[in-house]
PDB file of C-alpha atoms in Angstrom:
ATOM      1  CA  MET A   1     202.835 -66.367 117.554  1.00  0.00           C
ATOM      2  CA  THR A   2     201.990 -65.764 121.425  1.00  0.00           C
ATOM      3  CA  ARG A   3     198.228 -65.655 120.492  1.00  0.00           C
ATOM      4  CA  GLY A   4     198.555 -68.950 118.569  1.00  0.00           C
ATOM      5  CA  LEU A   5     200.113 -70.513 121.653  1.00  0.00           C
ATOM      6  CA  TRP A   6     197.425 -69.275 124.025  1.00  0.00           C
ATOM      7  CA  GLY A   7     194.682 -70.421 121.632  1.00  0.00           C
ATOM      8  CA  ALA A   8     196.298 -74.067 121.431  1.00  0.00           C
ATOM      9  CA  PHE A   9     196.687 -74.070 125.206  1.00  0.00           C
ATOM     10  CA  ALA A  10     193.031 -73.135 125.684  1.00  0.00           C
ATOM     11  CA  ILE A  11     191.774 -75.852 123.449  1.00  0.00           C
ATOM     12  CA  CYS A  12     193.979 -78.523 125.050  1.00  0.00           C
ATOM     13  CA  ALA A  13     192.814 -77.334 128.515  1.00  0.00           C
ATOM     14  CA  THR A  14     189.190 -77.414 127.503  1.00  0.00           C
ATOM     15  CA  GLY A  15     189.555 -80.829 126.229  1.00  0.00           C
ATOM     16  CA  MET A  16     191.249 -82.167 129.237  1.00  0.00           C
ATOM     17  CA  MET A  17     188.590 -80.662 131.418  1.00  0.00           C
ATOM     18  CA  MET A  18     185.780 -82.146 129.317  1.00  0.00           C
ATOM     19  CA  SER A  19     187.356 -85.715 129.365  1.00  0.00           C
ATOM     20  CA  CYS A  20     187.714 -85.622 133.383  1.00  0.00           C
ATOM     21  CA  SER A  21     184.936 -87.191 135.101  1.00  0.00           C
ATOM     22  CA  SER A  22     184.311 -87.616 139.013  1.00  0.00           C
ATOM     23  CA  MET A  23     185.519 -91.110 140.136  1.00  0.00           C
ATOM     24  CA  SER A  24     182.876 -91.088 142.836  1.00  0.00           C
ATOM     25  CA  ARG A  25     179.798 -89.232 144.427  1.00  0.00           C
ATOM     26  CA  HIS A  26     180.209 -87.887 147.939  1.00  0.00           C
ATOM     27  CA  THR A  27     177.788 -85.740 150.073  1.00  0.00           C
ATOM     28  CA  THR A  28     178.797 -84.882 153.475  1.00  0.00           C
ATOM     29  CA  ASP A  29     176.469 -84.188 156.309  1.00  0.00           C
ATOM     30  CA  ALA A  30     178.135 -83.803 159.883  1.00  0.00           C
ATOM     31  CA  SER A  31     174.764 -84.078 161.630  1.00  0.00           C
ATOM     32  CA  ALA A  32     174.469 -87.726 160.238  1.00  0.00           C
ATOM     33  CA  GLY A  33     177.464 -88.820 161.910  1.00  0.00           C
ATOM     34  CA  PHE A  34     179.135 -91.939 160.652  1.00  0.00           C
ATOM     35  CA  ASN A  35     175.965 -93.261 158.763  1.00  0.00           C
ATOM     36  CA  GLY A  36     176.720 -96.916 158.770  1.00  0.00           C
ATOM     37  CA  GLY A  37     173.140 -97.841 158.795  1.00  0.00           C
ATOM     38  CA  PHE A  38     172.690 -95.817 155.615  1.00  0.00           C
ATOM     39  CA  GLU A  39     169.810 -94.115 157.340  1.00  0.00           C
ATOM     40  CA  VAL A  40     170.724 -90.624 156.000  1.00  0.00           C
ATOM     41  CA  THR A  41     170.549 -90.141 152.305  1.00  0.00           C
ATOM     42  CA  HIS A  42     170.751 -87.144 149.639  1.00  0.00           C
ATOM     43  CA  LYS A  43     169.222 -87.797 146.112  1.00  0.00           C
ATOM     44  CA  GLY A  44     169.002 -91.475 147.007  1.00  0.00           C
ATOM     45  CA  LEU A  45     172.706 -92.134 148.116  1.00  0.00           C
ATOM     46  CA  PRO A  46     174.078 -92.294 151.676  1.00  0.00           C
ATOM     47  CA  VAL A  47     175.742 -89.273 153.072  1.00  0.00           C
ATOM     48  CA  ASN A  48     179.298 -89.464 154.281  1.00  0.00           C
ATOM     49  CA  TRP A  49     180.220 -92.280 152.086  1.00  0.00           C
ATOM     50  CA  ILE A  50     182.190 -92.194 148.997  1.00  0.00           C
ATOM     51  CA  VAL A  51     179.861 -93.862 146.344  1.00  0.00           C
ATOM     52  CA  TYR A  52     181.112 -95.612 143.179  1.00  0.00           C
ATOM     53  CA  SER A  53     177.816 -95.030 141.357  1.00  0.00           C
ATOM     54  CA  PRO A  54     176.570 -95.657 137.764  1.00  0.00           C
ATOM     55  CA  ASN A  55     177.512 -91.991 137.147  1.00  0.00           C
ATOM     56  CA  THR A  56     181.080 -92.623 137.989  1.00  0.00           C
ATOM     57  CA  VAL A  57     181.836 -96.317 136.987  1.00  0.00           C
ATOM     58  CA  ALA A  58     182.517 -96.593 133.151  1.00  0.00           C
ATOM     59  CA  ASP A  59     182.790-100.507 132.956  1.00  0.00           C
ATOM     60  CA  ALA A  60     179.673-101.614 134.778  1.00  0.00           C
ATOM     61  CA  ASP A  61     176.001-101.751 134.578  1.00  0.00           C
ATOM     62  CA  PHE A  62     174.180-101.304 137.853  1.00  0.00           C
ATOM     63  CA  ASP A  63     171.802 -99.720 140.357  1.00  0.00           C
ATOM     64  CA  VAL A  64     172.647 -98.529 143.754  1.00  0.00           C
ATOM     65  CA  SER A  65     169.729 -97.425 146.278  1.00  0.00           C
ATOM     66  CA  VAL A  66     168.448 -97.712 149.570  1.00  0.00           C
ATOM     67  CA  ASP A  67     166.093-100.837 150.385  1.00  0.00           C
ATOM     68  CA  THR A  68     163.420-100.297 152.997  1.00  0.00           C
ATOM     69  CA  ALA A  69     162.341-103.963 152.705  1.00  0.00           C
ATOM     70  CA  ARG A  70     165.445-105.857 153.918  1.00  0.00           C
ATOM     71  CA  MET A  71     167.686-104.416 156.732  1.00  0.00           C
ATOM     72  CA  VAL A  72     169.573-105.594 159.641  1.00  0.00           C
ATOM     73  CA  GLU A  73     169.114-102.284 161.816  1.00  0.00           C
ATOM     74  CA  GLY A  74     167.281 -99.011 161.384  1.00  0.00           C
ATOM     75  CA  LYS A  75     164.785 -98.410 158.502  1.00  0.00           C
ATOM     76  CA  GLN A  76     166.918 -99.215 155.492  1.00  0.00           C
ATOM     77  CA  SER A  77     170.005-100.655 154.008  1.00  0.00           C
ATOM     78  CA  LEU A  78     172.221-100.194 150.926  1.00  0.00           C
ATOM     79  CA  LYS A  79     171.371-102.222 147.932  1.00  0.00           C
ATOM     80  CA  PHE A  80     173.562-102.685 144.824  1.00  0.00           C
ATOM     81  CA  ASP A  81     171.666-104.406 141.552  1.00  0.00           C
ATOM     82  CA  VAL A  82     174.844-105.305 139.550  1.00  0.00           C
ATOM     83  CA  ARG A  83     174.148-106.679 136.013  1.00  0.00           C
ATOM     84  CA  ALA A  84     177.743-106.197 135.031  1.00  0.00           C
ATOM     85  CA  SER A  85     180.932-105.231 136.556  1.00  0.00           C
ATOM     86  CA  SER A  86     184.588-105.121 135.570  1.00  0.00           C
ATOM     87  CA  GLY A  87     185.640-107.071 138.511  1.00  0.00           C
ATOM     88  CA  MET A  88     188.532-104.863 138.857  1.00  0.00           C
ATOM     89  CA  GLY A  89     187.635-103.464 142.239  1.00  0.00           C
ATOM     90  CA  GLY A  90     188.400 -99.878 143.714  1.00  0.00           C
ATOM     91  CA  ARG A  91     186.710 -97.091 141.988  1.00  0.00           C
ATOM     92  CA  LYS A  92     186.317 -99.168 138.921  1.00  0.00           C
ATOM     93  CA  SER A  93     183.524-101.502 140.344  1.00  0.00           C
ATOM     94  CA  PRO A  94     180.278-100.502 142.021  1.00  0.00           C
ATOM     95  CA  GLY A  95     180.892-100.009 145.562  1.00  0.00           C
ATOM     96  CA  ILE A  96     181.302 -97.646 148.613  1.00  0.00           C
ATOM     97  CA  ALA A  97     184.323 -96.326 150.882  1.00  0.00           C
ATOM     98  CA  CYS A  98     184.446 -94.305 154.055  1.00  0.00           C
ATOM     99  CA  GLU A  99     187.350 -92.984 156.091  1.00  0.00           C
ATOM    100  CA  VAL A 100     187.580 -92.124 159.692  1.00  0.00           C
ATOM    101  CA  PRO A 101     190.526 -90.204 161.514  1.00  0.00           C
ATOM    102  CA  THR A 102     192.703 -92.200 163.702  1.00  0.00           C
ATOM    103  CA  SER A 103     195.828 -92.137 165.908  1.00  0.00           C
ATOM    104  CA  LYS A 104     198.867 -94.359 165.939  1.00  0.00           C
ATOM    105  CA  GLY A 105     198.437 -97.366 168.020  1.00  0.00           C
ATOM    106  CA  GLU A 106     194.578 -96.841 168.232  1.00  0.00           C
ATOM    107  CA  THR A 107     192.659 -99.918 168.019  1.00  0.00           C
ATOM    108  CA  PHE A 108     189.417-100.209 166.170  1.00  0.00           C
ATOM    109  CA  GLN A 109     186.371-102.801 166.025  1.00  0.00           C
ATOM    110  CA  VAL A 110     184.971-102.763 162.541  1.00  0.00           C
ATOM    111  CA  ALA A 111     181.855-104.757 161.750  1.00  0.00           C
ATOM    112  CA  PHE A 112     179.370-104.991 158.724  1.00  0.00           C
ATOM    113  CA  SER A 113     176.383-107.207 157.609  1.00  0.00           C
ATOM    114  CA  ILE A 114     176.112-108.538 154.332  1.00  0.00           C
ATOM    115  CA  TYR A 115     173.202-110.027 152.328  1.00  0.00           C
ATOM    116  CA  ASN A 116     174.514-111.523 149.088  1.00  0.00           C
ATOM    117  CA  ASP A 117     172.408-113.114 146.094  1.00  0.00           C
ATOM    118  CA  GLY A 118     174.886-114.119 143.503  1.00  0.00           C
ATOM    119  CA  THR A 119     177.827-111.467 143.563  1.00  0.00           C
ATOM    120  CA  SER A 120     181.459-111.780 144.213  1.00  0.00           C
ATOM    121  CA  TYR A 121     182.620-109.113 146.367  1.00  0.00           C
ATOM    122  CA  THR A 122     185.412-107.766 148.560  1.00  0.00           C
ATOM    123  CA  VAL A 123     185.243-105.628 151.750  1.00  0.00           C
ATOM    124  CA  SER A 124     188.570-104.481 153.103  1.00  0.00           C
ATOM    125  CA  LEU A 125     190.208-102.240 155.495  1.00  0.00           C
ATOM    126  CA  ARG A 126     193.398 -99.886 154.702  1.00  0.00           C
ATOM    127  CA  ALA A 127     195.181 -97.626 157.005  1.00  0.00           C
ATOM    128  CA  VAL A 128     196.001 -94.522 155.046  1.00  0.00           C
ATOM    129  CA  SER A 129     197.757 -91.099 155.147  1.00  0.00           C
ATOM    130  CA  ALA A 130     198.657 -88.783 152.516  1.00  0.00           C
ATOM    131  CA  LYS A 131     201.869 -90.545 151.495  1.00  0.00           C
ATOM    132  CA  ALA A 132     201.245 -94.107 152.827  1.00  0.00           C
ATOM    133  CA  GLY A 133     198.981 -96.980 152.984  1.00  0.00           C
ATOM    134  CA  VAL A 134     198.972-100.232 155.056  1.00  0.00           C
ATOM    135  CA  ASP A 135     196.649-103.086 153.988  1.00  0.00           C
ATOM    136  CA  GLY A 136     194.314-104.477 156.625  1.00  0.00           C
ATOM    137  CA  PRO A 137     192.018-107.513 156.643  1.00  0.00           C
ATOM    138  CA  THR A 138     190.111-108.348 153.782  1.00  0.00           C
ATOM    139  CA  PHE A 139     186.961-110.353 153.440  1.00  0.00           C
ATOM    140  CA  GLN A 140     186.191-111.728 149.761  1.00  0.00           C
ATOM    141  CA  SER A 141     183.193-113.958 148.982  1.00  0.00           C
ATOM    142  CA  SER A 142     181.100-115.319 146.165  1.00  0.00           C
ATOM    143  CA  THR A 143     178.822-117.409 148.502  1.00  0.00           C
ATOM    144  CA  SER A 144     175.192-116.286 148.355  1.00  0.00           C
ATOM    145  CA  ASN A 145     173.473-116.083 151.798  1.00  0.00           C
ATOM    146  CA  SER A 146     169.993-117.174 152.658  1.00  0.00           C
ATOM    147  CA  SER A 147     170.248-114.549 155.761  1.00  0.00           C
ATOM    148  CA  TRP A 148     172.445-111.694 156.840  1.00  0.00           C
ATOM    149  CA  HIS A 149     176.153-112.665 157.605  1.00  0.00           C
ATOM    150  CA  ARG A 150     178.001-110.472 160.194  1.00  0.00           C
ATOM    151  CA  VAL A 151     181.828-109.898 159.802  1.00  0.00           C
ATOM    152  CA  GLU A 152     183.859-108.547 162.642  1.00  0.00           C
ATOM    153  CA  TRP A 153     187.396-107.460 162.793  1.00  0.00           C
ATOM    154  CA  GLU A 154     189.778-105.772 165.209  1.00  0.00           C
ATOM    155  CA  TYR A 155     192.665-103.640 163.839  1.00  0.00           C
ATOM    156  CA  VAL A 156     195.308-101.655 165.411  1.00  0.00           C
ATOM    157  CA  ILE A 157     196.415 -98.361 163.478  1.00  0.00           C
ATOM    158  CA  PRO A 158     200.124 -98.604 162.457  1.00  0.00           C
ATOM    159  CA  THR A 159     202.787 -95.791 162.797  1.00  0.00           C
ATOM    160  CA  GLY A 160     202.484 -92.873 160.435  1.00  0.00           C
ATOM    161  CA  ILE A 161     198.739 -93.253 159.467  1.00  0.00           C
ATOM    162  CA  ASN A 162     195.966 -90.905 160.446  1.00  0.00           C
ATOM    163  CA  ARG A 163     192.861 -92.458 158.588  1.00  0.00           C
ATOM    164  CA  LEU A 164     191.166 -95.760 158.410  1.00  0.00           C
ATOM    165  CA  ARG A 165     189.527 -96.796 155.102  1.00  0.00           C
ATOM    166  CA  PHE A 166     186.590 -99.220 154.893  1.00  0.00           C
ATOM    167  CA  GLU A 167     185.834-100.160 151.452  1.00  0.00           C
ATOM    168  CA  LEU A 168     183.319-102.513 149.586  1.00  0.00           C
ATOM    169  CA  ASN A 169     183.560-103.540 145.869  1.00  0.00           C
ATOM    170  CA  VAL A 170     181.041-105.620 144.073  1.00  0.00           C
ATOM    171  CA  LEU A 171     182.954-107.489 141.427  1.00  0.00           C
ATOM    172  CA  SER A 172     180.325-109.642 139.526  1.00  0.00           C
ATOM    173  CA  ALA A 173     176.554-109.685 138.544  1.00  0.00           C
ATOM    174  CA  GLY A 174     174.047-110.365 141.356  1.00  0.00           C
ATOM    175  CA  THR A 175     172.383-108.399 144.120  1.00  0.00           C
ATOM    176  CA  LEU A 176     174.074-107.263 147.392  1.00  0.00           C
ATOM    177  CA  TRP A 177     172.898-105.522 150.543  1.00  0.00           C
ATOM    178  CA  ILE A 178     175.055-103.935 153.113  1.00  0.00           C
ATOM    179  CA  ASP A 179     173.928-102.688 156.467  1.00  0.00           C
ATOM    180  CA  ASP A 180     175.102-101.847 160.135  1.00  0.00           C
ATOM    181  CA  VAL A 181     178.704-100.799 159.236  1.00  0.00           C
ATOM    182  CA  THR A 182     180.578 -99.691 162.449  1.00  0.00           C
ATOM    183  CA  MET A 183     184.127 -98.351 162.863  1.00  0.00           C
ATOM    184  CA  THR A 184     184.594 -97.715 166.525  1.00  0.00           C
ATOM    185  CA  SER A 185     187.738 -96.931 168.408  1.00  0.00           C
ATOM    186  CA  THR A 186     188.179 -98.967 171.523  1.00  0.00           C
ATOM    187  CA  SER A 187     191.415 -97.170 172.799  1.00  0.00           C
ATOM    188  CA  ASP A 188     191.074 -95.156 175.940  1.00  0.00           C
TER     189      ASP A 188
END
């Protein structure tokens, strides 16, 4: 009887492990710093960013790559060529995220540049900790740009929070470029 239970457990555990897939791709390189210009990559994806890639987003058809022809600063930007997206946002849509450490009351200047050709997308800030989250500003658009569009926010970290999360989600088909993301503490 005991052997049968262990056998059933082993089969269930193996099935659960095989059905689990990573929800994002993430490579860390401390020497690259924040990497908001997407200048440092590993296997074609930016380091120090959580990437919701074609390998991790089930209900989407897209490519994510660096583009050396269209950029705001540096030598490249990050490009999403989206043929289909669930529109659900978060890890269920093409996108990226990054978290930086913070302290209560710390003020951050956050900025990014977007070039959009036909997509709907959201960019959001969220103050997070292991047990809580507080929504910050969100920028949502479906307007195509004929040039780069710069968005800037100032955000004060609430009590009980120790990280600030920047997240971009591409919600519909089209092409979107992002570059020159900055998250800078302005507190003394």
